[in-house]
Amino acid sequence: MEAFRRYVVPGVFLVFSIVQLVSTSVTHYSIPEEMKEGSVVANIASDLRLDVKTLNERKMRLDIVKYLDVNKETGELYIVEKIDRENICPSKSSASCYLRLEVTLENPLRIFNIEIEILDMNDNAPQFRRDAIHLDISESTPKGDRFSLSNAVDPDVGSNSVKTYHLSESEYFNIEVQTGRDGSKFADLILKKTLDREQQAVHHLTLTAVDGGKPARSGTASVIVHVLDTNDNTPTFDKSIYNVKIMENSPIGSLVLHLNATDLDEGSNSDITYSYSLYTSEKTQETFHLNPTSGEITVRGMLNYEDFNIYDMEVIATDKGANSLSGQCTIKILVEDMNDNHPELSIKSFQSPVSEDIKLDTVIAVVSVSDKDSGENGIVDLHIPDNMPFKLRESSDNYYELVVSEALDREKVPEYDITFTVTDRGSPPLSDNETMTLELLDVNDNVPQFPKSFYTIRVMENNAPGALLESLSAFDPDLHENQYLVYVIIEKEIANTSMSMLFSINPEDGKLYALKTFDYEIEKEFLFHIEARDSGSPPLSSNVSVHIIIVDQNDNAPVIVSPWRAHGSVVEEKIPRSTDKGSLVAKVIALDTDSVHNSRITYQFLQVTDATLFSLDQYNGEIRTMRMFSYRDPRHQRLVVVAKDNGEPALSATVTIKLSTEETAVKAYSDMTEVPLEYDIFSDLNLYLVIGLGSVSFLLLITILVTIVLKCQKAKPSKAAPPSRNSVISERNSTIADSTLVSNDAYWYSLFLAETRKGKLVVRQPVPKGSRYIVSSIPRGTGLTDTSDSAASTLQVFILNHVLLNLTYLLIFSTTYFLGGIIFYISGLSVEHCTFKILKTQKSQVGC
């Protein structure tokens, strides 16, 4: 281990408010890099004059323990990890590299500074930044030119760094080593012989860097020299003269000849472009195309043997070098004759799109045709497909017009692909064609169409307002705004109510909604129209009939209308105990305002005092006796009848009838409830009555005429007439007064209703209780007054008046008698049995 020098520098520190002198010193050591781990650098305990036994007690420690540490038992400073000088001191600006440490001891506090110099060793070989160095040198570069090479780098310093460079053996290159201002070494590549790229395009060299260490280390790099081309070779064609044959009418683009010129240079110096020389005519250049890159000669224009059959041209090949070089060749093209000129057609005018309502004979297109051949080969014909509503019309030589021959309909055919075909008359014939598309513009010529002409919609009553009833969507085959439909309800008032207040339709999709809740008993059906109108100009529309049928729900209970009773009261009836079996006791009539199905009413006893005494017809509600009354039967009978409808669920109403029996000889009124009406109105008696009525009417007419004549013969008209004698109406019982029959019996209200059953006419007329109905009323007559200024005698006037009055009474009586006989005969009643029968109860019956 080398000797070291020690420097001691005193210092003063204040610790824990006690002034204590702490001596520090700088101890210097020098060690080589890359010492093995565990190697002892020095015994710092002895060098610092410390007691080895107190090192642990005084807590001796180093501030840096990565590379070095102290053995507290022996006081030796040793290597913990190998030290690499290049890592600690990467900068080569200073040749010295130091590692500075602080040794700290306590009780008392002492700090020692230690400086360790790391000495360099030749442990690194020179390295180039790149393994390969590429140089591009033109083949025209003169010899002696220098080219800088990348220098090598060696982390070591001093004599261990790069010292010199060596180059591998080469015929064209050598190197020269240069020293920089900082002492670094670098090499220049020197060209010692002119390069030729065509002989050798790339040169591979090896550059070696060697340091000055012992033993010396070295590093190598490849030097690759690319020789850059210079344009020193001219393009050359395979032949100097080319002879080529080609058929006339060869398609445009057909290959005639593929020229190939070569250039030994590379890059842009070997890129060749082909062009016509100034000696090539413009006709040739227009007929044939020369590709400047590939050298292909293709047909550019139409070749026609009759026009031109020999083409001469001169082609030049030029490279793209800085100083371009060129070569040339001569080409002769011979055109061989063929009779194959195709007819040609040209669309001079074509109108598309057109409106579908275009008029007939309107010109759509103008087409011209031609053929360069002559004779039959030059005559051409133009055709279009047969199944089209168009025709061709020749307007002038080789010009045709396409006109509309039939009506167009866009909804059937929206567009036409019209193919024009032109054919010559040669052998074989040649043809050409061209297809044009004719589009049709829509016209609003279709009315909206509903799937149905009549919609029947059933709506259950008591529906919710706003409920969807039906979707009435129509279809319009037109396009765009012509097919955009708007739906409206055609206004119609029913009972001063507009349809738009009952129903609503969505104008966009035609959905029909109910605006209110419908009641079958009030409104059973609606009939109105829905209109669908498109948005065309002018707009077209159609309508559809909508029949709304309100479907009944069983929401009304039956109502008892006969026998009549006050609300909640019991109906009291009296019948004789001598009533026969099968006699009609009462008839229950109930009405239901629901539909036919729900309003079918059936009757049945809910309660009955004696089930063996009465029967109830479940369909007509008639209550009849099943047997004669016996002395054991109670005087009062209580019948509760329920009337049920046919709905689901069924609704019902009840009526209570209290029957009282009494001893009487009067025949049950049920016998009068049904009187058959005879229909033989042309019997002998009818004939006599008609003859008598005609005679009496004739006499009455004569009397009236005579009276009028006599009245006109008076000197003065009568000034006053006695008032007519009004009919007298009885207030309580049925009475005949002044030829007037009046009845106010409430019994007729429950008994006389009109219905037809089993070929008989039963007359039952309802009369409200307490009302007075006049059965018939006949005015008694009209009196005549005396006049003071009459020209006739008073006796004569008296006699005439008396005679006329008697005749009038006679005619009125006869007329009344005959009319009454006819009426009651037709009603089926016998005149001989006309009587008045007055019941002792609250009922009265009238017969005439």
Short mmCIF file of C-alpha atoms in Angstrom, two decimals, residues 90-523:
data_model
loop_
_atom_site.label_atom_id
_atom_site.label_comp_id
_atom_site.label_asym_id
_atom_site.label_seq_id
_atom_site.Cartn_x
_atom_site.Cartn_y
_atom_site.Cartn_z
CA PRO A 90 -17.38 10.19 -15.61
CA SER A 91 -15.92 13.51 -16.66
CA LYS A 92 -12.49 13.41 -18.31
CA SER A 93 -11.84 17.10 -17.72
CA SER A 94 -9.64 16.25 -14.71
CA ALA A 95 -7.15 13.44 -14.49
CA SER A 96 -7.71 13.05 -10.70
CA CYS A 97 -10.69 11.29 -9.13
CA TYR A 98 -11.39 11.51 -5.36
CA LEU A 99 -13.83 9.81 -2.98
CA ARG A 100 -14.42 11.94 0.16
CA LEU A 101 -15.64 10.45 3.47
CA GLU A 102 -16.45 11.69 6.99
CA VAL A 103 -15.71 9.59 10.10
CA THR A 104 -17.79 10.58 13.14
CA LEU A 105 -17.20 9.62 16.79
CA GLU A 106 -19.11 10.60 19.92
CA ASN A 107 -18.19 11.17 23.58
CA PRO A 108 -16.51 13.41 22.81
CA LEU A 109 -17.72 14.40 19.35
CA ARG A 110 -14.95 14.18 16.77
CA ILE A 111 -15.23 14.37 12.93
CA PHE A 112 -12.43 13.26 10.64
CA ASN A 113 -12.30 13.92 6.86
CA ILE A 114 -10.85 11.20 4.67
CA GLU A 115 -9.96 11.72 0.97
CA ILE A 116 -9.36 8.65 -1.14
CA GLU A 117 -7.87 9.11 -4.64
CA ILE A 118 -9.04 6.49 -7.17
CA LEU A 119 -6.24 5.70 -9.57
CA ASP A 120 -7.14 4.80 -13.23
CA MET A 121 -6.42 1.36 -14.69
CA ASN A 122 -6.65 0.35 -18.37
CA ASP A 123 -9.85 -1.60 -17.94
CA ASN A 124 -11.79 -0.18 -20.92
CA ALA A 125 -11.16 -0.74 -24.64
CA PRO A 126 -11.77 2.01 -27.21
CA GLN A 127 -15.31 1.95 -28.72
CA PHE A 128 -16.79 3.55 -31.83
CA ARG A 129 -20.19 5.18 -31.53
CA ARG A 130 -21.44 3.07 -34.49
CA ASP A 131 -20.35 -0.37 -35.55
CA ALA A 132 -20.54 0.65 -39.22
CA ILE A 133 -19.51 3.91 -40.81
CA HIS A 134 -21.18 4.60 -44.18
CA LEU A 135 -19.63 6.96 -46.70
CA ASP A 136 -21.00 8.01 -50.11
CA ILE A 137 -18.26 9.01 -52.54
CA SER A 138 -18.87 9.92 -56.15
CA GLU A 139 -16.97 8.01 -58.77
CA SER A 140 -15.85 11.36 -60.17
CA THR A 141 -14.12 12.38 -56.89
CA PRO A 142 -10.42 13.18 -57.54
CA LYS A 143 -7.74 11.26 -55.65
CA GLY A 144 -6.30 12.90 -52.48
CA ASP A 145 -9.72 14.03 -51.16
CA ARG A 146 -10.20 13.56 -47.40
CA PHE A 147 -13.26 12.17 -45.61
CA SER A 148 -13.70 12.45 -41.82
CA LEU A 149 -14.35 9.27 -39.87
CA SER A 150 -16.02 8.94 -36.50
CA ASN A 151 -13.47 8.80 -33.68
CA ALA A 152 -13.38 6.08 -31.00
CA VAL A 153 -14.10 6.77 -27.31
CA ASP A 154 -12.14 5.30 -24.34
CA PRO A 155 -13.42 6.02 -20.75
CA ASP A 156 -9.91 5.63 -19.40
CA VAL A 157 -7.65 8.68 -19.05
CA GLY A 158 -4.07 9.51 -19.64
CA SER A 159 -2.01 6.94 -21.41
CA ASN A 160 -4.88 4.47 -21.17
CA SER A 161 -7.02 6.48 -23.66
CA VAL A 162 -7.04 6.17 -27.51
CA LYS A 163 -3.55 6.55 -28.94
CA THR A 164 -3.78 5.70 -32.72
CA TYR A 165 -5.91 4.21 -35.59
CA HIS A 166 -5.23 1.51 -38.22
CA LEU A 167 -7.03 0.85 -41.59
CA SER A 168 -7.30 -2.48 -43.33
CA GLU A 169 -5.47 -3.02 -46.63
CA SER A 170 -7.09 -1.15 -49.55
CA GLU A 171 -6.12 -0.26 -53.11
CA TYR A 172 -8.14 2.95 -53.06
CA PHE A 173 -7.97 4.30 -49.45
CA ASN A 174 -5.61 4.97 -46.51
CA ILE A 175 -5.93 7.02 -43.26
CA GLU A 176 -4.15 9.83 -41.50
CA VAL A 177 -4.34 10.16 -37.62
CA GLN A 178 -4.97 13.66 -36.28
CA THR A 179 -4.73 15.04 -32.68
CA GLY A 180 -7.42 17.42 -31.39
CA ARG A 181 -6.99 20.40 -29.07
CA ASP A 182 -8.06 18.32 -26.07
CA GLY A 183 -5.53 15.63 -26.93
CA SER A 184 -8.08 13.23 -28.46
CA LYS A 185 -7.14 11.24 -31.53
CA PHE A 186 -9.20 10.96 -34.79
CA ALA A 187 -8.55 9.69 -38.34
CA ASP A 188 -9.22 11.04 -41.87
CA LEU A 189 -9.89 8.70 -44.82
CA ILE A 190 -7.83 9.68 -47.89
CA LEU A 191 -8.72 8.62 -51.50
CA LYS A 192 -5.50 7.49 -53.21
CA LYS A 193 -7.05 6.17 -56.51
CA THR A 194 -10.02 7.26 -58.69
CA LEU A 195 -13.17 5.15 -58.20
CA ASP A 196 -15.25 3.48 -60.96
CA ARG A 197 -18.79 2.50 -59.93
CA GLU A 198 -19.31 0.24 -62.93
CA GLN A 199 -16.31 -1.86 -61.77
CA GLN A 200 -16.93 -1.80 -57.99
CA ALA A 201 -19.87 -0.06 -56.47
CA VAL A 202 -19.11 -0.73 -52.75
CA HIS A 203 -15.83 -0.88 -50.78
CA HIS A 204 -15.69 -2.57 -47.33
CA LEU A 205 -12.91 -1.37 -44.92
CA THR A 206 -12.04 -1.99 -41.22
CA LEU A 207 -10.95 0.85 -38.92
CA THR A 208 -9.14 -0.12 -35.63
CA ALA A 209 -8.61 2.22 -32.61
CA VAL A 210 -5.78 1.31 -30.13
CA ASP A 211 -5.19 2.85 -26.63
CA GLY A 212 -1.82 3.38 -24.84
CA GLY A 213 -2.32 1.07 -21.90
CA LYS A 214 -0.27 -1.93 -21.01
CA PRO A 215 -1.37 -4.24 -22.27
CA ALA A 216 -3.01 -2.16 -25.02
CA ARG A 217 -6.71 -2.51 -25.79
CA SER A 218 -8.45 -1.86 -29.16
CA GLY A 219 -11.84 -1.47 -30.83
CA THR A 220 -12.94 -1.78 -34.48
CA ALA A 221 -15.63 -0.38 -36.80
CA SER A 222 -16.61 -1.23 -40.38
CA VAL A 223 -16.24 1.49 -42.99
CA ILE A 224 -18.56 0.98 -45.98
CA VAL A 225 -17.88 3.22 -48.96
CA HIS A 226 -20.69 3.52 -51.52
CA VAL A 227 -19.47 4.73 -54.87
CA LEU A 228 -21.95 7.23 -56.27
CA ASP A 229 -22.73 7.02 -59.96
CA THR A 230 -22.00 9.74 -62.46
CA ASN A 231 -23.69 9.99 -65.85
CA ASP A 232 -20.89 8.65 -68.01
CA ASN A 233 -22.87 6.09 -70.16
CA THR A 234 -25.37 6.76 -73.01
CA PRO A 235 -28.69 4.83 -73.49
CA THR A 236 -28.58 2.18 -76.25
CA PHE A 237 -31.54 0.55 -78.20
CA ASP A 238 -31.61 -3.14 -79.09
CA LYS A 239 -31.97 -2.22 -82.80
CA SER A 240 -31.37 0.89 -84.74
CA ILE A 241 -34.27 0.25 -87.23
CA TYR A 242 -37.67 -1.39 -86.46
CA ASN A 243 -40.28 -2.55 -89.05
CA VAL A 244 -43.82 -3.21 -87.64
CA LYS A 245 -47.14 -4.25 -89.25
CA ILE A 246 -50.60 -3.48 -87.76
CA MET A 247 -54.20 -4.07 -88.89
CA GLU A 248 -56.36 -1.07 -89.62
CA ASN A 249 -59.14 -0.22 -87.15
CA SER A 250 -57.08 -1.70 -84.36
CA PRO A 251 -58.63 -0.65 -81.05
CA ILE A 252 -57.31 2.44 -79.40
CA GLY A 253 -54.71 1.38 -76.85
CA SER A 254 -53.53 -1.61 -78.86
CA LEU A 255 -49.79 -2.26 -78.42
CA VAL A 256 -47.74 -1.63 -81.58
CA LEU A 257 -44.16 -1.95 -80.29
CA HIS A 258 -42.34 -2.07 -76.98
CA LEU A 259 -39.01 -0.21 -77.22
CA ASN A 260 -36.23 -1.02 -74.76
CA ALA A 261 -33.09 1.10 -74.28
CA THR A 262 -30.44 0.32 -71.65
CA ASP A 263 -28.02 2.55 -69.64
CA LEU A 264 -25.16 1.13 -67.55
CA ASP A 265 -25.43 3.94 -65.06
CA GLU A 266 -27.69 3.74 -62.02
CA GLY A 267 -30.28 5.89 -60.30
CA SER A 268 -31.44 8.90 -62.20
CA ASN A 269 -28.55 8.43 -64.60
CA SER A 270 -30.10 5.20 -65.80
CA ASP A 271 -33.75 6.40 -65.81
CA ILE A 272 -34.69 6.71 -69.46
CA THR A 273 -37.47 8.75 -71.06
CA TYR A 274 -38.69 8.15 -74.60
CA SER A 275 -39.83 10.87 -76.97
CA TYR A 276 -40.46 11.55 -80.64
CA SER A 277 -37.74 13.42 -82.51
CA LEU A 278 -38.45 16.57 -84.45
CA TYR A 279 -38.43 14.53 -87.67
CA THR A 280 -41.65 12.66 -86.65
CA SER A 281 -44.79 14.18 -88.22
CA GLU A 282 -47.67 15.44 -86.10
CA LYS A 283 -50.04 13.05 -87.90
CA THR A 284 -47.93 10.13 -86.68
CA GLN A 285 -47.77 11.52 -83.18
CA GLU A 286 -51.59 11.96 -83.14
CA THR A 287 -52.14 8.41 -84.39
CA PHE A 288 -49.69 6.62 -82.10
CA HIS A 289 -48.98 7.23 -78.46
CA LEU A 290 -45.44 6.80 -77.10
CA ASN A 291 -45.27 6.09 -73.38
CA PRO A 292 -42.34 8.22 -72.18
CA THR A 293 -41.57 5.89 -69.28
CA SER A 294 -42.08 2.36 -70.60
CA GLY A 295 -41.30 2.94 -74.29
CA GLU A 296 -44.59 1.31 -75.39
CA ILE A 297 -46.07 2.56 -78.67
CA THR A 298 -49.88 2.14 -78.71
CA VAL A 299 -52.69 3.14 -81.04
CA ARG A 300 -54.02 6.58 -80.17
CA GLY A 301 -56.18 7.37 -83.21
CA MET A 302 -58.27 5.49 -85.74
CA LEU A 303 -56.18 3.56 -88.32
CA ASN A 304 -57.72 3.61 -91.78
CA TYR A 305 -55.93 1.98 -94.64
CA GLU A 306 -57.75 4.16 -97.18
CA ASP A 307 -56.47 7.34 -95.52
CA PHE A 308 -52.93 6.47 -94.47
CA ASN A 309 -51.03 3.18 -94.60
CA ILE A 310 -47.35 3.98 -93.77
CA TYR A 311 -46.10 5.80 -90.69
CA ASP A 312 -42.39 6.72 -90.14
CA MET A 313 -41.11 7.87 -86.78
CA GLU A 314 -37.83 8.47 -84.93
CA VAL A 315 -37.64 7.82 -81.16
CA ILE A 316 -35.02 9.27 -78.81
CA ALA A 317 -34.06 7.68 -75.45
CA THR A 318 -32.68 10.21 -72.93
CA ASP A 319 -31.40 9.52 -69.39
CA LYS A 320 -32.11 11.81 -66.41
CA GLY A 321 -28.56 12.57 -65.41
CA ALA A 322 -27.32 16.06 -64.60
CA ASN A 323 -25.66 16.13 -67.99
CA SER A 324 -28.19 13.96 -69.84
CA LEU A 325 -27.07 11.61 -72.62
CA SER A 326 -29.32 10.15 -75.36
CA GLY A 327 -29.61 7.52 -78.12
CA GLN A 328 -32.10 7.07 -81.00
CA CYS A 329 -33.70 4.56 -83.39
CA THR A 330 -35.95 4.60 -86.52
CA ILE A 331 -39.40 2.86 -86.73
CA LYS A 332 -41.56 2.15 -89.81
CA ILE A 333 -45.22 1.09 -89.23
CA LEU A 334 -47.18 -0.54 -92.11
CA VAL A 335 -51.05 -0.52 -91.86
CA GLU A 336 -52.76 -3.59 -93.33
CA ASP A 337 -56.16 -3.10 -94.96
CA MET A 338 -59.48 -4.51 -93.47
CA ASN A 339 -63.09 -3.78 -94.27
CA ASP A 340 -64.29 -3.37 -90.72
CA ASN A 341 -65.43 0.21 -90.19
CA HIS A 342 -68.11 0.25 -87.51
CA PRO A 343 -71.10 2.56 -87.73
CA GLU A 344 -71.09 5.39 -85.21
CA LEU A 345 -73.89 7.11 -83.35
CA SER A 346 -73.84 10.35 -81.42
CA ILE A 347 -76.39 11.61 -78.89
CA LYS A 348 -76.75 15.24 -79.85
CA SER A 349 -79.44 16.03 -77.32
CA PHE A 350 -81.11 14.06 -74.58
CA GLN A 351 -83.73 15.50 -72.24
CA SER A 352 -83.83 13.80 -68.84
CA PRO A 353 -85.68 13.89 -66.54
CA VAL A 354 -89.08 14.65 -68.06
CA SER A 355 -92.51 14.96 -66.50
CA GLU A 356 -94.68 11.87 -66.64
CA ASP A 357 -97.53 13.90 -68.18
CA ILE A 358 -95.43 14.92 -71.18
CA LYS A 359 -97.45 15.31 -74.35
CA LEU A 360 -97.37 12.81 -77.18
CA ASP A 361 -94.93 13.44 -80.06
CA THR A 362 -92.66 15.49 -77.78
CA VAL A 363 -88.99 15.18 -78.82
CA ILE A 364 -86.88 13.53 -76.11
CA ALA A 365 -83.54 13.07 -77.89
CA VAL A 366 -81.72 13.84 -81.14
CA VAL A 367 -79.30 11.16 -82.41
CA SER A 368 -76.93 11.24 -85.38
CA VAL A 369 -75.44 8.14 -87.06
CA SER A 370 -72.54 7.71 -89.51
CA ASP A 371 -70.30 5.08 -91.13
CA LYS A 372 -66.91 5.77 -92.80
CA ASP A 373 -67.34 2.87 -95.18
CA SER A 374 -68.90 3.33 -98.59
CA GLY A 375 -71.62 1.52 -100.54
CA GLU A 376 -73.70 -0.99 -98.61
CA ASN A 377 -71.20 -0.95 -95.80
CA GLY A 378 -71.89 2.76 -95.27
CA ILE A 379 -75.71 2.50 -95.05
CA VAL A 380 -76.83 2.35 -91.43
CA ASP A 381 -80.10 1.73 -89.59
CA LEU A 382 -81.02 2.96 -86.08
CA HIS A 383 -83.26 0.94 -83.73
CA ILE A 384 -84.63 1.09 -80.19
CA PRO A 385 -86.37 -1.75 -78.25
CA ASP A 386 -89.94 -2.48 -79.37
CA ASN A 387 -91.56 -2.62 -75.91
CA MET A 388 -91.15 1.07 -75.15
CA PRO A 389 -93.57 4.01 -75.44
CA PHE A 390 -91.19 5.80 -77.84
CA LYS A 391 -90.51 5.83 -81.54
CA LEU A 392 -87.76 7.08 -83.83
CA ARG A 393 -88.51 9.68 -86.46
CA GLU A 394 -85.97 10.61 -89.14
CA SER A 395 -85.58 14.36 -89.27
CA SER A 396 -82.80 14.71 -91.86
CA ASP A 397 -79.93 12.74 -93.33
CA ASN A 398 -78.47 10.53 -90.60
CA TYR A 399 -80.39 12.43 -87.89
CA TYR A 400 -83.18 10.88 -85.87
CA GLU A 401 -85.59 12.21 -83.24
CA LEU A 402 -86.82 10.14 -80.33
CA VAL A 403 -90.45 11.11 -79.62
CA VAL A 404 -93.10 9.99 -77.12
CA SER A 405 -95.60 7.63 -78.74
CA GLU A 406 -97.66 6.52 -75.71
CA ALA A 407 -98.71 8.04 -72.42
CA LEU A 408 -96.12 7.67 -69.63
CA ASP A 409 -96.91 6.62 -66.09
CA ARG A 410 -94.18 6.97 -63.46
CA GLU A 411 -96.07 4.78 -60.99
CA LYS A 412 -95.80 1.85 -63.42
CA VAL A 413 -92.31 2.50 -64.86
CA PRO A 414 -90.21 5.14 -63.03
CA GLU A 415 -87.41 5.18 -65.61
CA TYR A 416 -86.49 3.78 -69.01
CA ASP A 417 -83.10 2.52 -70.15
CA ILE A 418 -83.24 3.33 -73.88
CA THR A 419 -80.64 1.52 -75.98
CA PHE A 420 -79.89 3.06 -79.37
CA THR A 421 -78.50 0.44 -81.76
CA VAL A 422 -76.99 1.41 -85.11
CA THR A 423 -76.27 -1.35 -87.67
CA ASP A 424 -74.72 -1.15 -91.12
CA ARG A 425 -75.69 -3.30 -94.07
CA GLY A 426 -72.28 -4.82 -94.67
CA SER A 427 -71.49 -8.53 -94.70
CA PRO A 428 -71.17 -9.39 -91.92
CA PRO A 429 -73.10 -6.38 -90.53
CA LEU A 430 -71.42 -4.31 -87.85
CA SER A 431 -73.26 -2.42 -85.15
CA ASP A 432 -72.81 -0.07 -82.26
CA ASN A 433 -75.10 0.91 -79.40
CA GLU A 434 -75.44 3.39 -76.60
CA THR A 435 -77.80 3.29 -73.63
CA MET A 436 -79.35 6.39 -72.09
CA THR A 437 -81.50 6.48 -68.95
CA LEU A 438 -84.68 8.54 -69.08
CA GLU A 439 -86.04 9.44 -65.64
CA LEU A 440 -89.67 10.45 -65.13
CA LEU A 441 -90.67 13.25 -62.79
CA ASP A 442 -93.72 12.64 -60.64
CA VAL A 443 -96.97 14.49 -61.29
CA ASN A 444 -99.75 14.52 -58.76
CA ASP A 445 -102.05 12.33 -60.84
CA ASN A 446 -103.04 9.72 -58.27
CA VAL A 447 -105.62 10.26 -55.60
CA PRO A 448 -105.00 8.74 -52.15
CA GLN A 449 -106.48 5.27 -51.87
CA PHE A 450 -107.91 3.67 -48.75
CA PRO A 451 -107.66 -0.13 -48.37
CA LYS A 452 -111.43 -0.24 -47.89
CA SER A 453 -114.25 1.82 -49.33
CA PHE A 454 -116.32 1.52 -46.16
CA TYR A 455 -115.19 1.09 -42.56
CA THR A 456 -117.48 -0.33 -39.92
CA ILE A 457 -116.10 0.29 -36.45
CA ARG A 458 -117.75 -1.12 -33.36
CA VAL A 459 -117.25 0.90 -30.20
CA MET A 460 -118.36 -0.33 -26.82
CA GLU A 461 -120.43 2.27 -25.03
CA ASN A 462 -118.99 3.92 -21.94
CA ASN A 463 -115.63 4.08 -23.69
CA ALA A 464 -112.81 6.24 -22.33
CA PRO A 465 -112.41 9.66 -24.03
CA GLY A 466 -109.36 9.67 -26.31
CA ALA A 467 -109.57 5.93 -27.03
CA LEU A 468 -108.09 4.79 -30.35
CA LEU A 469 -110.85 3.48 -32.62
CA GLU A 470 -109.12 2.60 -35.89
CA SER A 471 -106.14 3.46 -38.06
CA LEU A 472 -107.41 4.69 -41.42
CA SER A 473 -104.22 4.93 -43.41
CA ALA A 474 -104.39 5.60 -47.13
CA PHE A 475 -101.76 5.07 -49.81
CA ASP A 476 -100.66 7.44 -52.56
CA PRO A 477 -98.32 5.97 -55.22
CA ASP A 478 -96.96 9.43 -56.08
CA LEU A 479 -93.64 10.72 -54.74
CA HIS A 480 -92.42 13.38 -52.32
CA GLU A 481 -94.98 16.04 -51.47
CA ASN A 482 -97.48 14.38 -53.82
CA GLN A 483 -97.66 11.39 -51.46
CA TYR A 484 -97.64 13.26 -48.15
CA LEU A 485 -101.19 12.78 -46.88
CA VAL A 486 -103.28 14.84 -44.48
CA TYR A 487 -106.38 13.30 -42.90
CA VAL A 488 -109.44 15.35 -41.94
CA ILE A 489 -113.00 14.61 -40.88
CA ILE A 490 -115.57 16.00 -43.31
CA GLU A 491 -117.77 18.18 -41.16
CA LYS A 492 -121.27 16.91 -40.58
CA GLU A 493 -123.71 17.95 -37.90
CA ILE A 494 -125.95 15.51 -36.08
CA ALA A 495 -128.42 17.07 -33.66
CA ASN A 496 -126.47 20.37 -33.82
CA THR A 497 -123.28 18.53 -32.88
CA SER A 498 -120.29 18.59 -35.22
CA MET A 499 -118.40 15.38 -35.94
CA SER A 500 -115.16 17.12 -34.96
CA MET A 501 -116.58 17.45 -31.44
CA LEU A 502 -117.17 13.71 -31.24
CA PHE A 503 -114.17 12.31 -33.08
CA SER A 504 -110.61 13.35 -33.82
CA ILE A 505 -108.21 12.05 -36.45
CA ASN A 506 -104.45 12.42 -36.45
CA PRO A 507 -103.72 14.40 -39.63
CA GLU A 508 -100.42 12.59 -40.18
CA ASP A 509 -101.14 8.88 -39.65
CA GLY A 510 -104.94 8.70 -39.89
CA LYS A 511 -105.55 7.29 -36.41
CA LEU A 512 -109.17 7.90 -35.37
CA TYR A 513 -109.91 8.73 -31.73
CA ALA A 514 -113.13 9.18 -29.74
CA LEU A 515 -113.39 12.54 -27.98
CA LYS A 516 -116.23 11.64 -25.66
CA THR A 517 -117.88 8.75 -23.90
CA PHE A 518 -120.77 7.34 -25.93
CA ASP A 519 -124.10 6.11 -24.55
CA TYR A 520 -125.90 3.47 -26.58
CA GLU A 521 -129.25 4.61 -25.25
CA ILE A 522 -128.64 8.12 -26.64
CA GLU A 523 -126.42 7.55 -29.65
#
